[in-house]
């Protein structure tokens, strides 16, 4: 018998694939939720919300009536943050999630989440809000290098984050050691840092914090 | 339920398109209800930071990416796409880029090309106009002008992304990035902590790879990996074995010292393999490389200092020559913001290639050993004319051993029309620099010189005009379209060395002309759990001989390229840790020598049993028992490959 035509062979192959696929599909429904997944944006929005609890905005940045989270370039995350914070307060203040299109819109915010275009000049963007008591959160490769305080990284289907103590210091913020303990990377000297304190007892003097941390949080 | 699905899917079998439809759309009906989870209601804010860090996210569903601002036709193959494709090697992973044409010639032999010039069996079965960089290290062969893809591989799980740029990238990456550049970028070591073991076995190949990464203190991160594989021989058209089975072992590391002031990276690889060949002798390949990079920054500037050493060695069977190439490279780069409206990048580099060829009776390089030098200086300025318009002007000056100074300028315009639309245009000049193969070679047949190098061989040149559009048409549908018009001159031809006698032949630069075409791709998030990504590339070549050309081989010698190739991928998240990825590619017929068009399919089903374990069943070239992608004299056919795999991470 001569070789079957390409079309026939293709049909057979596809049939085999389909049979295989149908088999798997029928097993899908019988197997439990072994290793499902949540949407990336939900996890990120939750992180952004939770970060606020591990950062101290010193007195010299008097908070206005509302706690403002500015979001640049991520409408989906802004929407989720909005839902998330609707009935909640951060630092005893109602939360306002503000979608901004230029960095100037973040001027009086407490937190700024930037999802810039790859290739955008993130450093220029972030330097515009440096030193103003704004916790900057990015979602970029080299985000910390560009000057942000917290950078989200997605690795192996998990959202993790890295922290720059140097950038926090520049912004005038203090970051809890609990946050640093979970971070995948901490940039800046953790031990000599003046910003590392236990979140529940944030100290005003630098030296009293440094004895508490030797890499790990000491309760 | 199962029966219903089978019937629904079987109905469409009559036609290939219908089959596609079935694969694509039956599951919508079948699974949508089960998947109907209101993602908006997903509130995870009660979880601790640690718990949030441990949560697994779906990999298909993702909000649309902000537009890439780069004014170039760039396609990015992501880490997830590689992991989910079932690709076992770098060459197979490259098939995921719709703007890249990958041709498999045999079990080990792959050719990558962009916008044509993908090699010709009578001249050189290589594309010599495409550059491949792995973490900033060029693996373009300075001896043969082309990429030995069999020698280039990685622990695929450590790749962060592969950027495939169509069009000249000469200003930033240098000569030979004439039609495009492939940038393979691996993850920093601090993101690859823990153990990863991947093993697959199938009817044609057995692969095993493992990586271990960790940290010492806060600042130092490291990883080590090892990879071994064995691939079986392909079959020739006449049914006999192509006897090209091969194996390779590879190991490597990356260490990073990361501090606020900067990062120091040290990385390296070693590999060794053997490829069987018809007739006596094996082709052996081996190499080592070591790269160091120091990146540091101040408030307004970034510096990068990078150096590497690369040793490449190939032993050869009867039809080739064994050679060794040692490459030393040093480059420095600084980028600085001058005010808010200008960003300047400039740099300089020096490279030395030392090669040593063990000449055979039939293929000689004269001289057989030599050191080539390459110097370069480049500057690129991005001017922000308004919030929406940016102009990038760049110039690279390169000094080559054979041709002296070569300027490669580039001008690009990006117009961000609105948040969802980017229009861009570019004009650039690039070259393919001569190599010892062009200048110094002598090929003998029966003791007589058949083909010889030409000491006056010039660089091949192109001026490329490009325009492109990139946009998020809806939040779930993004599209990229680019079009090019390339004007070539001094393309390589084969000519008689003298007008009086036929032999010997020699290389010359007696072809010119233009090519044009369109490349487009889209990503459509059909549902939270399903994404479809079609793409295609069209190419027309209009080349002519220059006065004095003999037209011994016709203009087809520039490359045996299809007029189009297309790719369609579908990625599904089936909700219980199960993923199904299908990718179908079509390549139009080749003209000279002729080869019919072909359509092939790869698929992978992955099943995450837990955070640590994943099982998979994958196949490549599933539609035919064997198919041919390249009209080589022996007619090697690529066989269907099916494999089962397990992945463990801890």
Coordinates of N, CA and C in Angstrom, one line a residue, chain B residues 294-453:
Chain B
X294 N 30.0 44.0 35.3 CA 29.9 44.9 36.5 C 28.9 46.0 36.1
X295 N 27.8 46.1 36.8 CA 26.8 47.1 36.5 C 26.7 48.0 37.8
X296 N 26.9 49.3 37.6 CA 26.7 50.2 38.7 C 26.0 51.4 38.3
X297 N 25.4 52.1 39.2 CA 24.7 53.4 38.8 C 24.8 54.4 39.8
X298 N 24.7 55.6 39.3 CA 24.6 56.8 40.2 C 23.2 57.3 40.0
X299 N 22.9 58.5 40.5 CA 21.5 59.0 40.3 C 21.1 59.1 38.9
X300 N 22.0 59.5 38.0 CA 21.5 59.8 36.7 C 22.2 58.9 35.6
X301 N 23.1 58.1 36.0 CA 23.8 57.3 35.0 C 23.9 55.9 35.3
X302 N 23.9 55.0 34.4 CA 24.2 53.6 34.5 C 25.5 53.3 33.8
X303 N 26.3 52.4 34.4 CA 27.5 52.0 33.8 C 27.5 50.5 33.7
X304 N 28.1 50.0 32.6 CA 28.2 48.5 32.5 C 29.6 48.2 31.9
X305 N 30.3 47.4 32.6 CA 31.6 46.9 32.1 C 31.5 45.4 32.0
X306 N 31.8 44.9 30.8 CA 31.6 43.5 30.6 C 32.8 42.9 29.8
X307 N 33.2 41.7 30.2 CA 34.2 41.0 29.5 C 33.9 39.5 29.4
X308 N 34.3 38.9 28.3 CA 34.1 37.4 28.3 C 35.2 36.8 27.5
X309 N 35.3 35.5 27.8 CA 36.2 34.6 27.0 C 35.3 33.5 26.5
X310 N 35.5 33.1 25.3 CA 34.7 32.0 24.7 C 35.6 31.1 23.9
X311 N 35.6 29.9 24.2 CA 36.4 28.9 23.5 C 35.4 27.9 22.8
X312 N 35.5 27.8 21.5 CA 34.7 27.0 20.7 C 35.5 26.0 19.9
X313 N 35.2 24.8 19.9 CA 36.0 23.8 19.2 C 35.1 22.8 18.5
X314 N 35.4 22.5 17.3 CA 34.7 21.5 16.5 C 35.7 20.5 15.8
X315 N 35.5 19.3 16.1 CA 36.2 18.3 15.3 C 35.3 18.0 14.1
X316 N 35.9 17.5 13.0 CA 35.0 17.4 11.9 C 35.2 16.0 11.2
X317 N 34.1 15.5 10.6 CA 34.2 14.3 9.8 C 34.9 14.6 8.5
X318 N 34.7 13.8 7.5 CA 35.5 13.9 6.3 C 35.2 15.2 5.5
X319 N 34.0 15.7 5.6 CA 33.6 16.9 4.7 C 33.9 18.2 5.3
X320 N 34.5 18.3 6.5 CA 34.8 19.6 7.1 C 36.2 19.7 7.6
X321 N 36.4 20.8 8.4 CA 37.7 20.9 9.0 C 37.6 21.1 10.5
X322 N 38.4 20.5 11.3 CA 38.4 20.8 12.7 C 38.9 22.2 13.0
X323 N 38.4 22.9 13.9 CA 38.9 24.3 14.2 C 38.7 24.6 15.7
X324 N 39.4 25.6 16.1 CA 39.3 26.2 17.4 C 39.2 27.7 17.3
X325 N 38.2 28.3 18.0 CA 38.2 29.7 18.0 C 38.1 30.2 19.4
X326 N 39.0 31.1 19.8 CA 39.0 31.7 21.1 C 38.7 33.2 20.9
X327 N 37.7 33.6 21.7 CA 37.2 35.0 21.6 C 37.4 35.7 22.9
X328 N 38.0 36.9 22.8 CA 38.2 37.7 24.0 C 37.4 39.0 23.7
X329 N 36.6 39.4 24.6 CA 35.7 40.6 24.4 C 35.7 41.4 25.6
X330 N 35.8 42.7 25.4 CA 35.7 43.7 26.5 C 34.9 44.8 26.0
X331 N 33.8 45.2 26.8 CA 33.1 46.4 26.4 C 32.6 47.2 27.6
X332 N 32.5 48.5 27.3 CA 32.0 49.4 28.4 C 30.9 50.2 27.8
X333 N 29.9 50.5 28.7 CA 28.8 51.3 28.2 C 28.3 52.2 29.3
X334 N 27.9 53.3 29.0 CA 27.3 54.3 29.9 C 26.0 54.8 29.4
X335 N 25.0 54.9 30.2 CA 23.8 55.6 29.8 C 23.5 56.7 30.8
X336 N 23.2 57.8 30.3 CA 22.9 59.0 31.2 C 21.7 59.8 30.7
X337 N 21.0 60.4 31.6 CA 19.9 61.3 31.3 C 20.5 62.7 31.3
X338 N 20.3 63.4 30.2 CA 20.7 64.8 30.1 C 19.4 65.6 30.2
X339 N 19.0 66.0 31.4 CA 17.8 66.6 31.5 C 16.7 65.6 31.4
X340 N 15.4 66.0 31.3 CA 14.4 65.0 31.3 C 14.0 64.6 29.8
X341 N 14.6 65.3 28.9 CA 14.2 65.1 27.5 C 15.2 64.3 26.7
X342 N 16.4 63.9 27.3 CA 17.4 63.2 26.5 C 18.0 62.1 27.3
X343 N 18.1 61.0 26.6 CA 18.8 59.9 27.2 C 19.9 59.4 26.3
X344 N 21.2 59.5 26.8 CA 22.3 59.2 25.9 C 22.9 57.9 26.3
X345 N 23.2 57.0 25.4 CA 24.0 55.8 25.7 C 25.2 55.8 24.8
X346 N 26.3 55.5 25.4 CA 27.5 55.4 24.5 C 28.4 54.3 25.1
X347 N 29.3 53.9 24.2 CA 30.1 52.8 24.7 C 31.2 52.5 23.7
X348 N 32.1 51.6 24.1 CA 33.2 51.2 23.3 C 33.5 49.7 23.6
X349 N 34.1 49.1 22.6 CA 34.4 47.7 22.8 C 35.5 47.2 21.9
X350 N 36.2 46.2 22.4 CA 37.3 45.6 21.7 C 37.1 44.1 21.7
X351 N 37.4 43.4 20.6 CA 37.2 42.0 20.6 C 38.4 41.4 19.8
X352 N 38.9 40.3 20.2 CA 39.9 39.6 19.5 C 39.5 38.1 19.3
X353 N 39.5 37.7 18.0 CA 39.2 36.3 17.7 C 40.6 35.6 17.3
X354 N 40.9 34.6 18.0 CA 42.0 33.8 17.6 C 41.5 32.5 17.1
X355 N 41.8 32.1 15.8 CA 41.3 30.8 15.3 C 42.5 30.0 14.8
X356 N 42.3 28.7 14.9 CA 43.3 27.8 14.5 C 42.5 26.6 13.7
X357 N 42.8 26.5 12.4 CA 42.1 25.6 11.6 C 43.0 24.4 11.3
X358 N 42.6 23.2 11.5 CA 43.4 22.1 11.1 C 43.0 21.7 9.7
X359 N 43.7 22.3 8.7 CA 43.3 22.1 7.3 C 43.3 20.7 6.9
X360 N 42.2 20.4 6.1 CA 42.2 19.0 5.5 C 42.6 19.2 4.0
X361 N 42.7 18.0 3.3 CA 43.1 18.1 1.9 C 42.1 18.8 1.1
X362 N 40.9 18.8 1.4 CA 39.8 19.4 0.6 C 39.4 20.7 1.0
X363 N 39.6 21.1 2.3 CA 39.1 22.4 2.7 C 40.3 23.1 3.5
X364 N 40.7 24.2 3.0 CA 41.9 24.9 3.6 C 41.6 26.3 3.9
X365 N 42.1 26.8 5.1 CA 42.1 28.2 5.3 C 43.5 28.7 5.3
X366 N 43.8 29.7 4.5 CA 45.2 30.2 4.4 C 45.3 31.7 4.8
X367 N 45.9 32.0 5.8 CA 46.6 31.2 6.8 C 45.6 30.4 7.7
X368 N 46.1 29.2 8.2 CA 45.2 28.4 9.0 C 45.0 29.0 10.4
X369 N 45.9 29.8 10.8 CA 45.8 30.4 12.2 C 46.0 31.9 12.1
X370 N 45.2 32.6 12.9 CA 45.2 34.1 12.7 C 44.5 34.7 13.9
X371 N 44.8 36.0 14.1 CA 44.0 36.7 15.1 C 43.3 37.9 14.4
X372 N 42.0 37.9 14.6 CA 41.2 39.0 14.0 C 40.8 40.0 15.1
X373 N 40.8 41.3 14.8 CA 40.4 42.2 15.8 C 39.2 43.0 15.3
X374 N 38.5 43.4 16.3 CA 37.3 44.2 16.1 C 37.2 45.3 17.1
X375 N 37.1 46.5 16.7 CA 37.0 47.6 17.6 C 35.7 48.3 17.3
X376 N 35.0 48.8 18.4 CA 33.8 49.6 18.1 C 33.6 50.7 19.1
X377 N 32.9 51.7 18.6 CA 32.5 52.9 19.3 C 31.1 53.2 18.9
X378 N 30.2 53.4 19.9 CA 28.9 53.7 19.5 C 28.3 54.8 20.4
X379 N 27.3 55.5 19.9 CA 26.6 56.5 20.6 C 25.1 56.5 20.2
X380 N 24.2 56.6 21.1 CA 22.8 56.6 20.7 C 22.1 57.6 21.6
X381 N 21.3 58.5 21.1 CA 20.7 59.5 21.8 C 19.2 59.4 21.6
X382 N 18.4 59.3 22.7 CA 17.0 59.3 22.5 C 16.4 60.7 23.0
X383 N 15.8 61.4 22.1 CA 15.3 62.7 22.3 C 13.8 62.7 22.5
X384 N 13.3 63.2 23.6 CA 11.9 63.3 23.7 C 11.4 64.6 23.2
X385 N 10.8 64.6 22.0 CA 10.4 65.9 21.4 C 9.1 66.4 22.0
X386 N 8.2 65.5 22.4 CA 7.0 65.9 23.1 C 6.7 64.6 24.0
X387 N 5.7 64.7 24.8 CA 5.3 63.5 25.6 C 5.0 62.3 24.7
X388 N 4.6 62.6 23.4 CA 4.2 61.5 22.6 C 5.3 61.0 21.6
X389 N 6.2 61.9 21.3 CA 7.1 61.6 20.2 C 8.6 61.6 20.7
X390 N 9.2 60.5 20.3 CA 10.6 60.3 20.7 C 11.4 60.0 19.4
X391 N 12.6 60.5 19.3 CA 13.5 60.3 18.2 C 14.8 59.6 18.8
X392 N 15.2 58.5 18.2 CA 16.5 57.9 18.6 C 17.4 58.0 17.4
X393 N 18.6 58.5 17.7 CA 19.6 58.6 16.7 C 20.8 57.9 17.2
X394 N 21.4 57.0 16.3 CA 22.5 56.2 16.8 C 23.5 56.0 15.7
X395 N 24.8 55.8 16.1 CA 25.8 55.5 15.2 C 26.8 54.5 15.8
X396 N 27.1 53.5 15.1 CA 28.2 52.6 15.5 C 29.3 52.6 14.5
X397 N 30.5 52.8 15.0 CA 31.7 52.7 14.1 C 32.4 51.5 14.5
X398 N 32.6 50.6 13.5 CA 33.3 49.4 13.8 C 34.5 49.2 12.9
X399 N 35.6 48.8 13.5 CA 36.8 48.5 12.7 C 37.0 47.1 12.6
X400 N 37.0 46.5 11.3 CA 37.2 45.1 11.1 C 38.6 44.9 10.5
X401 N 39.1 43.7 10.8 CA 40.4 43.3 10.2 C 40.4 43.4 8.7
X402 N 39.3 42.9 8.1 CA 39.3 42.8 6.6 C 38.9 44.1 5.9
X403 N 38.0 44.9 6.5 CA 37.5 46.0 5.7 C 37.7 47.4 6.3
X404 N 38.3 47.4 7.5 CA 38.5 48.7 8.1 C 37.3 49.3 8.8
X405 N 37.2 50.6 8.8 CA 36.0 51.2 9.5 C 34.7 51.1 8.7
X406 N 33.7 50.7 9.5 CA 32.4 50.5 8.9 C 31.4 51.3 9.7
X407 N 30.8 52.4 9.2 CA 29.8 53.1 9.9 C 28.4 52.4 9.8
X408 N 27.7 52.3 10.9 CA 26.4 51.7 10.9 C 25.4 52.7 11.7
X409 N 24.8 53.6 11.0 CA 23.9 54.6 11.6 C 22.5 54.1 11.6
X410 N 21.7 54.7 12.5 CA 20.3 54.2 12.7 C 19.5 55.4 13.2
X411 N 18.3 55.6 12.6 CA 17.4 56.7 13.1 C 16.0 56.1 13.3
X412 N 15.5 56.4 14.4 CA 14.2 55.8 14.8 C 13.2 56.8 15.3
X413 N 12.0 56.7 15.0 CA 11.0 57.6 15.5 C 9.8 56.8 16.1
X414 N 9.5 57.2 17.3 CA 8.3 56.5 18.0 C 7.3 57.6 18.3
X415 N 6.1 57.3 17.9 CA 5.0 58.2 18.2 C 3.9 57.4 19.0
X416 N 3.8 57.8 20.2 CA 2.8 57.1 21.1 C 1.5 57.9 20.9
X417 N 0.7 57.4 20.0 CA -0.5 58.2 19.6 C -1.4 58.3 20.8
X418 N -1.6 57.2 21.5 CA -2.3 57.2 22.8 C -1.9 56.1 23.6
X419 N -2.5 55.8 24.8 CA -2.0 54.8 25.7 C -2.0 53.4 25.0
X420 N -2.8 53.3 24.0 CA -3.0 51.9 23.4 C -2.3 51.8 22.0
X421 N -1.7 52.9 21.5 CA -1.2 52.8 20.1 C 0.2 53.4 20.0
X422 N 1.0 52.7 19.4 CA 2.4 53.2 19.1 C 2.6 53.0 17.6
X423 N 3.1 54.1 17.0 CA 3.5 54.0 15.6 C 5.0 54.3 15.6
X424 N 5.7 53.6 14.7 CA 7.2 53.8 14.7 C 7.7 53.7 13.3
X425 N 8.8 54.3 13.1 CA 9.5 54.2 11.8 C 11.0 54.2 12.0
X426 N 11.7 53.6 11.1 CA 13.2 53.6 11.3 C 13.9 53.5 9.9
X427 N 15.1 54.0 9.9 CA 16.0 53.9 8.8 C 17.3 53.5 9.3
X428 N 17.9 52.4 8.8 CA 19.2 52.0 9.4 C 20.1 51.4 8.3
X429 N 21.4 51.5 8.5 CA 22.3 50.8 7.7 C 23.1 49.8 8.5
X430 N 23.3 48.6 7.9 CA 24.0 47.5 8.6 C 24.8 46.7 7.6
X431 N 25.7 46.0 8.2 CA 26.6 45.2 7.3 C 26.7 43.8 7.8
X432 N 27.1 42.9 6.9 CA 27.6 41.6 7.3 C 29.1 41.6 6.9
X433 N 29.9 41.5 8.0 CA 31.3 41.7 7.7 C 32.0 40.4 7.2
X434 N 33.0 40.5 6.4 CA 33.7 39.3 5.8 C 34.3 38.5 6.9
X435 N 34.4 37.2 6.6 CA 35.0 36.3 7.6 C 36.1 35.5 6.8
X436 N 37.0 34.8 7.5 CA 38.0 34.0 6.8 C 37.3 33.1 5.7
X437 N 36.1 32.7 5.9 CA 35.5 31.9 4.9 C 35.3 32.6 3.6
X438 N 35.1 33.9 3.7 CA 35.0 34.8 2.5 C 36.3 35.1 1.9
X439 N 37.3 35.3 2.7 CA 38.6 35.9 2.3 C 39.7 34.9 2.0
X440 N 39.8 33.9 2.9 CA 41.0 33.1 3.0 C 40.8 31.6 2.6
X441 N 39.6 31.2 2.2 CA 39.3 29.8 2.1 C 39.8 29.2 0.7
X442 N 40.1 27.9 0.7 CA 40.4 27.2 -0.5 C 39.7 25.9 -0.4
X443 N 38.8 25.6 -1.3 CA 38.1 24.3 -1.3 C 38.7 23.5 -2.5
X444 N 39.1 22.3 -2.3 CA 39.7 21.6 -3.4 C 38.9 20.3 -3.7
X445 N 38.8 20.0 -5.0 CA 38.2 18.8 -5.4 C 39.2 18.1 -6.3
X446 N 39.6 16.9 -5.9 CA 40.6 16.1 -6.6 C 41.9 16.8 -6.8
X447 N 42.3 17.5 -5.7 CA 43.6 18.2 -5.8 C 43.6 19.5 -6.4
X448 N 42.5 19.8 -7.1 CA 42.4 21.1 -7.8 C 41.6 22.1 -7.0
X449 N 42.0 23.4 -7.0 CA 41.2 24.4 -6.2 C 39.9 24.6 -7.0
X450 N 38.8 24.4 -6.3 CA 37.5 24.6 -6.8 C 36.9 25.9 -6.5
X451 N 37.0 26.3 -5.2 CA 36.5 27.6 -4.8 C 37.6 28.3 -3.9
X452 N 37.8 29.5 -4.1 CA 38.8 30.2 -3.3 C 38.2 31.5 -2.7
X453 N 38.8 31.9 -1.6 CA 38.4 33.2 -1.0 C 38.9 34.3 -1.8

